[in-house]
Amino acid sequence: MFHRWISCFLPSSWVTHFCLRQAKKLLVPLIKERLKEHTSPSKDYEKPQDLLQYMIERAEGDDWQPERLAHLQLMVNLAGIHTTSLAITHAIHDLCEHQEYVKVLREEIEEVLRRDGGWKGNTPEKLHKVDSFLKESQRFSPPTLLSFNRVVLTPLTLSSGITIPAGTHLSVASREILFDPEVTPNPDTFDGLRYYKMRAASGESHKYDFTSVDGTNMNFGAGRYACPEFQRISTMKRKALDTKKSPRVKRQREPVHEYCEVPSRKDDNGSTLWPAPPEAINNAREFLREWSDTIDGHELTTLTDLASATSKAKILIVPDKDADGLDAGVIIHRTLTALGAEASSIDVHLVAKGRSIHDEEEREAMAAKNPRFIVVVDQGSRPSPPVVDNPDVKSLIIDHHLSDEFPKDALVVSACHYPPVATSSLLAYEICKPLHPDIAASCSYLCAMGTHGDLGNTLKWDPPFPDMKEVFKTHTKKAINDAVSLLNAPRRTSKFDVITAWTALLSASSPKGILTNPRLLSARAEINEEVERQTHTAPKFSKDGKIAVFRINSAAQVHPVIATRWAGHLKSSKLEIVLVANSGYLPGMVNFSCRIARCARNRDPPVNIIESLKAVADLDTTDLVQRMGESFARGHKEASGGIIPMPEFEELMALMKVGEKADPVENGDKKAAKVKAVEKSPQKNTLSNYFGKKS
């Protein structure tokens, strides 16, 4: 009370109250008009997108009074203006001190501006490195040393038993938290990309934002009284910058049929043939039982007898490197173990980077392990000699890639002609499930992981796919999908560390066991950063507009990820296929991946990538098809690709006439009308404003 009384005699207090009265004279009439429109909007009223409107919409009780709202507006200005100025000033000082970040930040800004065609309302949220630098700068120079300021109104008893009396003032030393080594590794080192790397490693896009608030970063406060809705206000400001007077018409997305809606094949009795021919499935089960009988048929009285039987029955699993192949391989492994296999009788062979099981080096490496049985899973097939050059070795191939030709003398189970086409892990699960009562419980989550790895995490498990409701009750879809992401990461790195994924998957008893593997987490962080770096290359189109081609140069296998990403975004009435070509993965070669554009998935007739690629190659009048080899246009109709020499790839691009303009339409009036209609379209998310530059 004494402070309030003495302030009446201070000139500074007189000036403050005079300024308050002047500000309220300006704000109160505007607030009254806003309140009137808020309660009874007129016909032509357009709601403003600003902080004052935000406060009006959330005001309660006495806060509805115009003078109260005006006072709150001034308080927000007091809290926001000087803190923003301080943050920018400190960031400039830090940039002067750490000039190695100038080039890094400038390159990111230029890249984002190039992609967006200039500065847009949502441009700041794409500047992840700039955001990280600002956050690190604020860590060293926070707006205040104490935050989370509170007054205890009633006695408060903590979980430790300590009671804090009413009237106590509380604060948290926010700066000391950020300099705790357990919270921030190497806290005394200025690392402008610290939070950028933490964001990439965790896969959480907003946890490490400059505007984020949690128990370890309290510069903006914490809880319901944190700096007033900081993130939502930031979002609102961006929307206000991007708001246009003309209304935007929302485009209707073309309906996409679910994967399992495709009709299945039927036998003569009308029974569904799925996931593969019944005879082939039974033969595969007999193959696995035969291995079991090989051991059971020996009289095992000594350890020597066991070793002899094991060597004669040694089985080699050869899974593909992705989540589907690895999950299928572990399903086979667990089935063999359930049938009585010792660990020493089961071996695994992982194909080297850039090779296939048909290469002579891989055939020799498999033969060197002296197997009696070989199970090849999800490797894709083509006509070739036997899996190994040993007539005593029996081979089983489990696959779903499109092919009618396989290695000589192999037993084959292929799902490619039995829609909806099962993934290799799903096919392996259906083969193995009847062989032992424990397989359904121990391998169902592996089946779900492998299938989501190939078909995406939005898949609906409708018949004839098995019912997975219990699996997703036990293991959440998020855990399963995160595990898939981690399993796929090591083989995409430049080190091609597939053995890490296999070992982690084999030793885990649930998806949760995979999510904490440090080597998998490190690999995913590396790939996330590389994808972000490579994904915004501008496309060029074939002359007929059916194929969009992206050219990248990366030692990591990120081209399939980028192809999948762009297939969901690019839209055109002509576009059918998205092709991403990577010239940096293997020396002298181009690895490319193709995906059907989302906008083309319901075309009639359906888009077939393999047929489309072969049709382009057939335009050549020389021996291009032979020179490209067997690794051209392999895989699925919906997801294909290849590995071909650089000169042959350039010839293929020339046949597609990539980058050439389409021929003019004969009817000029129709063409002009069409162009005019496009120019008037409310659609703003176009390729021209994404990749173009402002003149």
XYZ file of C-alpha atoms in Angstrom:
695
model
C 0.000 0.000 0.000
C 2.873 2.385 0.794
C 4.356 1.860 -2.680
C 1.031 2.680 -4.355
C 0.635 5.851 -2.245
C 4.151 7.180 -2.819
C 3.926 6.580 -6.601
C 1.368 9.395 -6.828
C 4.196 11.873 -6.191
C 6.634 10.489 -8.775
C 6.897 12.240 -12.199
C 7.650 8.901 -13.875
C 4.315 7.597 -12.611
C 2.526 10.638 -14.023
C 4.056 10.000 -17.458
C 3.101 6.323 -17.340
C -0.545 7.039 -16.494
C -0.720 9.744 -19.175
C 0.555 7.261 -21.796
C -1.967 4.653 -20.614
C -4.843 7.103 -21.024
C -3.684 8.111 -24.506
C -3.311 4.491 -25.606
C -6.766 3.579 -24.311
C -8.278 6.500 -26.231
C -6.961 4.890 -29.400
C -7.756 1.272 -28.543
C -11.112 1.381 -26.749
C -13.224 2.563 -29.763
C -11.636 -0.138 -31.934
C -12.263 -2.789 -29.266
C -15.923 -1.765 -28.904
C -16.389 -2.104 -32.673
C -14.674 -5.513 -32.610
C -16.849 -6.715 -29.715
C -19.987 -5.672 -31.579
C -18.955 -7.582 -34.696
C -17.871 -10.545 -32.578
C -21.305 -10.910 -30.958
C -23.419 -9.875 -33.994
C -21.311 -10.027 -37.160
C -22.514 -8.050 -40.168
C -22.937 -9.645 -43.601
C -19.633 -8.434 -45.069
C -17.613 -8.853 -41.856
C -14.182 -10.476 -42.244
C -12.689 -11.552 -38.934
C -9.266 -9.929 -38.390
C -6.279 -12.186 -37.846
C -4.315 -10.391 -35.139
C -3.453 -10.510 -31.448
C -6.279 -8.224 -30.375
C -8.882 -10.464 -32.014
C -7.234 -13.479 -30.412
C -7.610 -11.852 -26.973
C -11.251 -10.898 -27.617
C -12.193 -14.454 -28.567
C -10.633 -15.865 -25.395
C -11.693 -13.184 -22.914
C -13.705 -14.288 -19.878
C -15.454 -12.382 -17.094
C -14.180 -8.823 -16.588
C -11.658 -9.270 -19.381
C -14.521 -8.502 -21.798
C -14.454 -4.836 -20.688
C -12.932 -2.659 -23.484
C -10.644 -0.791 -21.066
C -9.443 -4.064 -19.581
C -8.691 -5.471 -23.044
C -6.816 -2.291 -23.972
C -4.725 -2.555 -20.799
C -3.938 -6.235 -21.532
C -2.894 -5.328 -25.078
C -0.379 -2.853 -23.686
C 0.917 -5.413 -21.184
C 1.502 -7.918 -23.988
C 3.392 -5.248 -25.946
C 5.497 -4.562 -22.854
C 6.326 -8.277 -22.528
C 6.899 -8.955 -26.223
C 8.681 -6.042 -27.871
C 11.855 -5.714 -25.815
C 12.315 -9.506 -25.506
C 12.152 -9.888 -29.288
C 14.632 -7.056 -29.763
C 16.998 -8.607 -27.212
C 16.792 -12.040 -28.860
C 17.655 -10.651 -32.310
C 20.459 -8.492 -30.900
C 22.043 -11.415 -29.048
C 21.707 -13.633 -32.137
C 23.543 -11.041 -34.275
C 26.315 -10.806 -31.658
C 26.616 -14.616 -31.564
C 26.713 -14.776 -35.349
C 29.584 -12.264 -35.338
C 31.427 -14.377 -32.793
C 30.737 -17.695 -34.541
C 31.069 -16.752 -38.199
C 31.255 -20.385 -39.329
C 27.434 -20.411 -39.193
C 26.982 -17.501 -41.614
C 27.350 -19.663 -44.717
C 25.260 -22.514 -43.251
C 22.327 -20.275 -42.346
C 22.520 -18.248 -45.561
C 22.426 -21.422 -47.676
C 19.334 -22.664 -45.825
C 17.557 -19.327 -46.237
C 18.391 -19.128 -49.936
C 17.259 -22.717 -50.493
C 13.911 -22.187 -48.729
C 13.290 -18.896 -50.544
C 14.090 -20.586 -53.841
C 11.642 -23.396 -53.133
C 8.897 -21.063 -51.932
C 9.415 -18.492 -54.683
C 10.064 -15.754 -52.144
C 9.090 -15.011 -48.561
C 5.757 -16.535 -47.521
C 3.794 -16.583 -44.290
C 5.000 -20.065 -43.364
C 8.611 -19.586 -44.510
C 10.041 -19.098 -40.957
C 8.884 -22.520 -39.793
C 10.913 -24.141 -42.609
C 14.173 -22.523 -41.474
C 15.159 -25.308 -39.084
C 18.841 -24.352 -38.837
C 18.037 -20.683 -38.230
C 15.523 -21.754 -35.589
C 18.199 -23.903 -33.901
C 20.728 -21.044 -33.945
C 18.227 -18.655 -32.315
C 17.394 -21.217 -29.641
C 21.090 -21.824 -28.854
C 21.687 -18.058 -28.743
C 18.845 -17.683 -26.273
C 20.285 -20.524 -24.165
C 23.439 -18.443 -23.645
C 21.581 -15.119 -23.316
C 18.104 -15.820 -21.903
C 15.553 -13.024 -21.506
C 15.648 -13.586 -17.734
C 17.620 -15.720 -15.306
C 14.468 -16.694 -13.403
C 11.194 -17.890 -14.924
C 8.017 -19.729 -13.918
C 7.288 -16.972 -11.393
C 4.424 -17.922 -9.088
C 2.846 -16.918 -5.774
C 1.512 -19.686 -3.512
C -2.076 -18.721 -2.599
C -2.795 -21.660 -0.271
C -0.358 -23.935 1.599
C 1.158 -26.423 -0.848
C 2.533 -29.824 0.220
C 4.998 -31.407 -2.200
C 5.430 -35.146 -2.819
C 8.588 -34.998 -0.657
C 6.508 -33.909 2.334
C 7.769 -30.309 2.367
C 4.998 -27.723 2.826
C 5.284 -24.319 1.162
C 3.276 -21.694 3.106
C 0.827 -19.303 1.457
C 2.345 -16.040 0.253
C 5.630 -17.669 -0.842
C 7.103 -16.434 -4.134
C 8.538 -19.168 -6.387
C 10.873 -18.971 -9.381
C 12.896 -21.464 -11.406
C 16.512 -20.866 -12.400
C 15.801 -21.566 -16.069
C 19.318 -20.791 -17.285
C 20.900 -23.279 -14.884
C 18.622 -26.044 -16.199
C 19.822 -25.402 -19.751
C 23.454 -25.589 -18.575
C 22.963 -28.893 -16.761
C 25.085 -31.549 -18.597
C 22.291 -34.111 -18.097
C 19.925 -31.850 -20.041
C 22.370 -30.334 -22.543
C 25.541 -32.290 -23.448
C 28.656 -30.071 -23.522
C 26.632 -27.114 -22.227
C 29.532 -24.627 -22.278
C 30.079 -25.121 -26.029
C 28.079 -22.941 -28.401
C 26.560 -25.284 -31.012
C 24.292 -23.371 -33.360
C 22.930 -26.588 -34.899
C 22.441 -28.358 -31.550
C 18.634 -28.397 -31.708
C 18.608 -29.044 -35.460
C 20.530 -32.275 -34.838
C 18.374 -33.188 -31.828
C 15.248 -32.692 -33.948
C 16.654 -34.983 -36.674
C 17.752 -37.651 -34.179
C 14.410 -37.783 -32.373
C 12.158 -37.499 -35.426
C 9.948 -35.061 -33.444
C 9.450 -31.985 -35.584
C 8.326 -29.474 -32.917
C 9.859 -30.605 -29.615
C 13.078 -28.637 -30.210
C 11.568 -25.542 -31.840
C 12.616 -22.097 -30.611
C 9.060 -21.579 -29.365
C 8.738 -24.926 -27.559
C 8.115 -25.017 -23.813
C 8.805 -27.973 -21.517
C 10.449 -28.873 -18.216
C 13.956 -28.419 -19.607
C 13.376 -25.139 -21.466
C 11.416 -22.568 -19.490
C 12.568 -19.321 -21.105
C 8.941 -18.736 -22.118
C 7.603 -20.003 -18.794
C 5.695 -23.242 -18.336
C 2.208 -24.594 -17.872
C -0.994 -22.714 -18.559
C 0.601 -19.365 -17.709
C 3.510 -19.705 -20.112
C 4.206 -16.793 -22.454
C 0.626 -16.356 -23.683
C -0.063 -19.077 -26.230
C 3.306 -18.330 -27.853
C 3.112 -21.000 -30.507
C -0.530 -20.378 -31.367
C 0.042 -16.655 -31.681
C 3.005 -17.330 -33.972
C 0.813 -19.569 -36.107
C -1.935 -16.940 -36.144
C 0.519 -14.264 -37.298
C 1.732 -16.455 -40.133
C -1.854 -17.035 -41.232
C -2.507 -13.312 -41.092
C 0.468 -12.662 -43.367
C -0.756 -15.235 -45.844
C -4.460 -14.374 -45.769
C -5.902 -13.251 -49.091
C -9.075 -11.288 -49.581
C -10.335 -13.667 -52.229
C -11.743 -16.892 -50.798
C -9.868 -20.093 -51.560
C -11.828 -22.995 -52.911
C -10.816 -26.304 -51.403
C -10.026 -28.868 -54.047
C -11.671 -32.215 -53.693
C -9.170 -35.031 -53.402
C -9.716 -37.957 -55.684
C -10.930 -40.999 -53.754
C -8.235 -43.652 -53.419
C -9.323 -47.270 -53.227
C -8.072 -49.281 -50.277
C -5.392 -51.850 -50.996
C -7.526 -54.844 -49.998
C -10.513 -53.781 -52.130
C -9.011 -55.296 -55.276
C -10.853 -58.534 -56.245
C -9.070 -61.773 -55.374
C -8.626 -64.722 -57.710
C -11.006 -67.664 -57.297
C -10.654 -71.369 -57.992
C -13.221 -73.456 -59.866
C -15.264 -73.843 -56.666
C -15.352 -70.104 -55.971
C -12.839 -70.266 -53.100
C -10.383 -67.400 -52.733
C -6.841 -68.100 -53.923
C -4.650 -66.091 -51.573
C -1.874 -65.283 -50.743
C -0.350 -67.726 -53.276
C -1.275 -70.999 -54.978
C -2.250 -73.553 -52.277
C 0.074 -76.157 -53.762
C 3.067 -73.797 -53.547
C 2.247 -72.900 -49.929
C 1.979 -76.573 -48.961
C 5.274 -77.320 -50.717
C 6.959 -74.567 -48.698
C 5.618 -76.023 -45.450
C 6.883 -79.468 -46.453
C 10.276 -77.907 -47.203
C 10.507 -76.562 -43.633
C 9.197 -79.818 -42.176
C 11.768 -81.746 -44.222
C 14.526 -79.735 -42.585
C 13.078 -80.611 -39.168
C 12.834 -84.298 -40.124
C 16.496 -84.256 -41.192
C 17.491 -83.752 -37.565
C 14.704 -85.899 -36.117
C 15.798 -88.824 -38.303
C 19.211 -89.058 -36.607
C 19.893 -91.034 -33.450
C 21.351 -88.301 -31.258
C 23.118 -90.080 -28.408
C 26.204 -87.874 -28.139
C 27.208 -84.287 -28.784
C 29.117 -85.554 -31.817
C 25.895 -87.017 -33.216
C 24.159 -83.679 -32.660
C 26.972 -81.776 -34.382
C 26.897 -84.190 -37.314
C 23.120 -83.905 -37.706
C 23.280 -80.121 -37.399
C 25.923 -79.787 -40.104
C 23.909 -81.993 -42.460
C 20.761 -79.942 -41.796
C 22.279 -76.447 -41.714
C 19.817 -73.926 -43.111
C 20.712 -70.499 -44.518
C 18.222 -67.607 -44.484
C 18.831 -64.906 -47.114
C 16.462 -61.982 -46.389
C 16.272 -58.718 -48.268
C 17.636 -55.608 -46.574
C 14.370 -53.720 -45.940
C 11.852 -54.072 -43.116
C 9.662 -56.467 -45.092
C 12.544 -58.796 -45.956
C 14.096 -58.687 -42.482
C 10.765 -59.326 -40.742
C 10.075 -62.245 -43.084
C 13.533 -63.626 -42.315
C 12.965 -63.451 -38.557
C 9.567 -65.157 -38.961
C 11.337 -68.041 -40.739
C 14.059 -68.056 -38.052
C 11.547 -68.252 -35.193
C 9.591 -70.978 -36.971
C 12.724 -73.078 -37.379
C 13.577 -72.529 -33.712
C 10.072 -73.581 -32.698
C 10.513 -76.729 -34.812
C 13.592 -77.637 -32.793
C 16.511 -75.897 -34.492
C 19.653 -75.118 -32.530
C 21.142 -71.661 -33.020
C 24.219 -73.215 -34.619
C 22.131 -74.833 -37.364
C 20.633 -71.523 -38.592
C 22.763 -68.975 -40.415
C 21.969 -65.737 -42.228
C 23.465 -64.181 -45.343
C 22.960 -60.470 -46.011
C 23.614 -59.410 -49.603
C 26.280 -56.723 -50.037
C 25.509 -53.156 -51.148
C 24.571 -52.881 -54.807
C 24.467 -56.645 -55.370
C 21.789 -59.316 -55.740
C 21.625 -63.026 -54.978
C 22.158 -63.680 -58.690
C 25.653 -62.137 -58.723
C 28.477 -64.660 -58.802
C 30.166 -63.152 -55.731
C 27.009 -63.619 -53.655
C 26.427 -67.171 -54.912
C 29.956 -68.079 -53.875
C 29.550 -66.402 -50.472
C 26.351 -68.378 -49.799
C 27.931 -71.644 -50.895
C 30.920 -70.994 -48.616
C 28.645 -71.274 -45.579
C 27.959 -74.952 -46.466
C 24.151 -74.933 -46.091
C 21.946 -77.964 -46.708
C 18.852 -75.803 -47.154
C 18.503 -72.162 -48.293
C 15.468 -69.914 -47.822
C 15.614 -66.763 -49.996
C 13.123 -64.114 -48.868
C 11.926 -60.942 -50.630
C 14.937 -60.695 -52.946
C 13.101 -60.381 -56.261
C 13.759 -62.908 -58.997
C 14.925 -63.362 -62.546
C 16.078 -66.336 -64.634
C 19.449 -67.487 -63.317
C 21.471 -70.580 -62.402
C 20.676 -72.377 -59.119
C 20.996 -70.293 -55.960
C 24.309 -72.094 -55.301
C 26.293 -74.521 -57.438
C 25.629 -77.588 -55.313
C 23.001 -80.126 -56.429
C 22.613 -81.403 -52.832
C 21.406 -77.997 -51.585
C 17.657 -77.398 -51.644
C 16.373 -73.844 -52.111
C 13.058 -72.188 -51.267
C 12.157 -68.738 -52.626
C 9.446 -66.696 -50.867
C 8.668 -63.489 -52.745
C 6.024 -61.041 -53.926
C 7.903 -59.054 -56.577
C 6.550 -59.303 -60.097
C 8.320 -62.147 -61.910
C 7.531 -65.388 -63.691
C 11.160 -66.512 -63.880
C 13.266 -67.769 -60.986
C 16.631 -69.431 -60.234
C 16.917 -72.931 -61.636
C 15.692 -75.897 -59.536
C 14.329 -73.668 -56.721
C 11.023 -74.279 -54.966
C 9.004 -71.048 -55.373
C 6.143 -69.407 -53.484
C 5.220 -66.144 -55.198
C 2.333 -63.833 -54.306
C 2.744 -61.493 -57.282
C -0.267 -62.815 -59.261
C -2.698 -63.222 -56.330
C -4.230 -59.856 -55.381
C -4.277 -58.136 -53.041
C -0.576 -58.996 -53.275
C 0.790 -60.005 -49.873
C 4.148 -58.686 -48.745
C 6.929 -61.210 -48.192
C 6.573 -60.962 -44.409
C 2.818 -61.571 -44.671
C 3.407 -64.481 -47.048
C 6.004 -65.995 -44.700
C 3.611 -65.547 -41.767
C 0.791 -67.347 -43.598
C 3.155 -70.187 -44.536
C 4.606 -70.633 -41.048
C 1.547 -70.013 -38.852
C 0.145 -73.590 -39.078
C 3.549 -75.196 -38.454
C 3.634 -74.412 -34.719
C 1.045 -73.043 -32.243
C 3.438 -70.347 -30.963
C 4.020 -68.645 -34.317
C 0.823 -66.565 -34.372
C 1.631 -64.999 -30.986
C 5.377 -64.505 -31.503
C 5.372 -63.363 -35.139
C 2.150 -61.433 -35.744
C 3.771 -58.089 -34.906
C 6.640 -58.941 -37.299
C 4.051 -59.526 -40.026
C 2.444 -56.142 -39.261
C 5.799 -54.339 -39.271
C 6.951 -55.844 -42.559
C 3.624 -55.185 -44.256
C 3.498 -51.568 -43.097
C 7.092 -51.208 -44.285
C 6.053 -52.056 -47.846
C 2.435 -50.883 -48.058
C 2.473 -47.867 -45.733
C 1.124 -47.168 -42.282
C -2.378 -46.213 -43.484
C -3.130 -49.744 -44.660
C -6.531 -51.132 -43.647
C -6.288 -54.797 -42.687
C -9.411 -55.974 -44.482
C -9.978 -59.546 -45.763
C -8.309 -61.516 -47.191
C -5.532 -59.991 -45.048
C -5.578 -61.480 -41.519
C -7.307 -59.725 -38.621
C -4.669 -57.730 -36.734
C -6.875 -56.028 -34.123
C -5.244 -57.899 -31.233
C -1.784 -57.039 -32.531
C -2.568 -53.323 -32.551
C -4.065 -53.576 -29.069
C -0.862 -55.121 -27.750
C 1.514 -52.970 -29.796
C 0.391 -49.525 -30.868
C 0.522 -48.595 -34.541
C 2.893 -45.774 -33.639
C 5.349 -48.207 -32.044
C 5.132 -50.536 -35.048
C 5.587 -47.738 -37.588
C 8.455 -46.160 -35.633
C 10.159 -49.558 -35.491
C 9.788 -49.888 -39.282
C 11.433 -46.499 -39.734
C 14.353 -47.543 -37.543
C 14.800 -50.915 -39.263
C 14.920 -49.282 -42.688
C 17.465 -46.647 -41.662
C 20.773 -48.634 -41.480
C 20.535 -50.038 -45.008
C 19.910 -46.547 -46.364
C 23.102 -45.127 -44.836
C 26.313 -44.937 -46.829
C 27.738 -47.706 -44.580
C 24.887 -50.077 -45.553
C 24.787 -51.422 -41.989
C 22.064 -54.063 -42.510
C 23.497 -56.432 -39.879
C 22.600 -53.925 -37.153
C 18.916 -54.006 -38.172
C 18.901 -57.815 -38.422
C 20.541 -58.282 -35.010
C 18.203 -55.797 -33.322
C 15.110 -57.385 -34.858
C 16.192 -60.936 -34.053
C 16.901 -60.158 -30.393
C 13.773 -58.056 -29.768
C 10.557 -59.609 -28.503
C 8.376 -56.618 -29.425
C 8.598 -53.326 -31.336
C 9.475 -51.603 -28.068
C 12.775 -53.473 -27.978
C 13.766 -51.866 -31.284
C 12.815 -48.286 -30.428
C 15.666 -47.758 -27.953
C 18.508 -49.211 -30.029
C 21.143 -46.425 -30.188
C 22.685 -47.557 -33.489
C 19.288 -47.598 -35.184
C 18.437 -44.164 -33.774
C 21.742 -42.755 -35.021
C 21.174 -44.207 -38.498
C 17.672 -42.717 -38.693
C 18.970 -39.292 -37.702
C 21.559 -39.487 -40.477
C 18.947 -40.487 -43.053
C 16.403 -37.881 -41.949
C 18.988 -35.153 -42.426
C 20.011 -36.485 -45.844
C 16.402 -36.773 -47.022
C 15.734 -33.204 -45.940
C 18.830 -32.072 -47.833
C 17.999 -33.921 -51.060
C 14.211 -33.901 -51.230
C 13.652 -30.409 -52.655
C 15.380 -30.873 -55.982
C 13.210 -29.434 -58.757
C 11.713 -32.008 -61.156
C 11.828 -32.151 -64.918
C 9.039 -33.784 -66.887
C 8.925 -36.091 -69.861
C 7.580 -34.478 -73.003
C 4.204 -36.211 -72.620
C 3.986 -35.078 -68.972
C 3.562 -38.628 -67.656
C 6.870 -38.961 -65.803
C 8.397 -36.515 -63.300
C 12.170 -36.986 -62.928
C 14.185 -35.858 -59.896
C 18.010 -36.058 -60.090
C 19.973 -36.329 -56.822
C 23.532 -37.253 -55.842
C 23.773 -39.025 -52.475
C 25.833 -41.852 -50.995
C 22.747 -42.823 -48.987
C 19.815 -44.832 -50.321
C 17.294 -42.021 -49.980
C 15.891 -42.142 -53.522
C 13.000 -44.523 -52.631
C 11.980 -42.292 -49.702
C 12.003 -39.161 -51.849
C 10.068 -40.911 -54.625
C 7.376 -41.978 -52.166
C 7.184 -38.487 -50.696
C 6.825 -36.703 -54.028
C 4.350 -39.284 -55.351
C 1.938 -38.093 -52.687
C 2.365 -34.388 -53.507
C 2.699 -33.872 -57.251
C -0.615 -33.474 -59.079
C -1.352 -33.293 -62.788
C -3.961 -34.613 -65.158
C -1.170 -36.270 -67.171
C 1.283 -37.290 -64.444
C 1.558 -41.034 -63.787
C 5.016 -41.841 -62.436
C 7.525 -40.136 -60.122
C 11.131 -41.210 -60.813
C 14.020 -40.298 -58.494
C 17.512 -41.029 -59.877
C 20.532 -41.165 -57.565
C 23.924 -40.957 -59.275
C 25.924 -40.989 -56.023
C 24.950 -44.336 -54.488
C 27.175 -46.641 -56.587
C 30.195 -45.473 -58.640
C 29.374 -45.140 -62.332
C 25.794 -46.295 -61.823
C 22.377 -44.681 -61.432
C 20.046 -46.193 -58.842
C 16.504 -45.061 -59.495
C 13.154 -45.609 -57.806
C 9.707 -45.122 -59.310
C 6.348 -44.697 -57.609
C 2.847 -44.167 -59.002
C 1.684 -40.617 -58.339
C -1.231 -40.501 -55.946
C -3.290 -38.552 -58.486
C -2.892 -41.461 -60.957
C -3.798 -44.398 -58.724
C -7.371 -44.621 -59.959
C -6.607 -44.308 -63.666
C -8.284 -46.715 -66.069
C -6.413 -48.694 -67.266
C -4.209 -48.828 -64.130
C -0.675 -47.444 -64.331
C 1.961 -50.185 -64.544
C 5.443 -48.801 -63.878
C 7.309 -51.826 -65.211
C 5.390 -51.825 -68.499
C 5.824 -48.045 -68.836
C 9.607 -48.235 -68.329
C 9.968 -51.112 -70.772
C 7.814 -49.271 -73.329
C 10.224 -46.315 -73.176
C 13.266 -48.598 -73.512
C 11.680 -50.331 -76.521
C 11.741 -47.016 -78.408
C 15.492 -47.515 -78.780
C 16.640 -48.981 -82.089
C 20.011 -50.217 -80.799
C 20.924 -52.606 -77.953
C 20.008 -50.326 -75.002
C 17.819 -52.949 -73.310
C 20.677 -55.468 -73.301
C 23.185 -52.888 -72.052
C 20.941 -51.862 -69.151
C 20.950 -55.476 -67.955
C 18.687 -57.513 -65.715
C 18.444 -54.846 -62.994
C 16.277 -52.541 -65.104
C 12.546 -52.238 -64.247
C 12.493 -54.754 -61.403
C 10.092 -54.886 -58.463
C 6.346 -54.261 -58.426
C 3.936 -52.711 -60.899
C 3.294 -49.936 -58.360
C 6.867 -49.518 -57.058
C 9.734 -50.309 -59.349
C 13.200 -49.065 -60.237
C 16.595 -50.287 -61.290
C 20.368 -49.989 -61.303
C 21.899 -49.119 -64.673
C 25.131 -47.525 -65.910
C 25.213 -43.742 -66.150
C 25.488 -43.516 -69.999
C 22.536 -45.900 -70.469
C 20.452 -43.874 -68.010
C 21.114 -40.708 -70.002
C 19.952 -42.541 -73.133
C 16.778 -43.545 -71.296
C 16.150 -39.921 -70.311
C 16.629 -38.887 -73.942
C 14.034 -41.449 -75.026
C 11.613 -39.992 -72.459
C 12.435 -36.518 -73.847
C 12.834 -35.242 -70.299
C 12.853 -31.448 -70.164
C 11.379 -30.959 -73.645
C 8.263 -28.845 -74.014
C 5.048 -30.523 -75.096
C 3.880 -30.018 -78.650
C 1.351 -27.169 -79.085
C -2.326 -28.070 -79.250
C -3.854 -27.547 -82.700
C -7.009 -25.847 -81.467
C -5.579 -22.556 -80.280
C -8.878 -21.231 -78.922
C -9.342 -24.238 -76.650
C -5.778 -23.988 -75.458
C -6.125 -20.279 -74.684
C -9.355 -20.919 -72.799
C -7.698 -23.656 -70.794
C -4.718 -21.449 -69.907
C -7.065 -18.666 -68.875
C -9.013 -21.045 -66.655
C -5.805 -22.176 -64.968
C -4.733 -18.573 -64.388
C -8.047 -17.848 -62.680
C -7.913 -21.001 -60.568
C -7.810 -20.392 -56.797
C -5.256 -23.193 -56.456
C -2.013 -21.609 -55.179
C 0.018 -24.712 -54.311
C 1.532 -25.171 -57.771
C 4.945 -26.244 -58.986
C 5.642 -22.800 -60.422
C 5.318 -21.003 -57.097
C 7.052 -23.853 -55.227
C 10.207 -23.920 -57.317
C 10.037 -20.624 -59.187
C 11.610 -17.286 -58.298
C 9.999 -13.927 -58.141
C 10.951 -11.675 -61.021
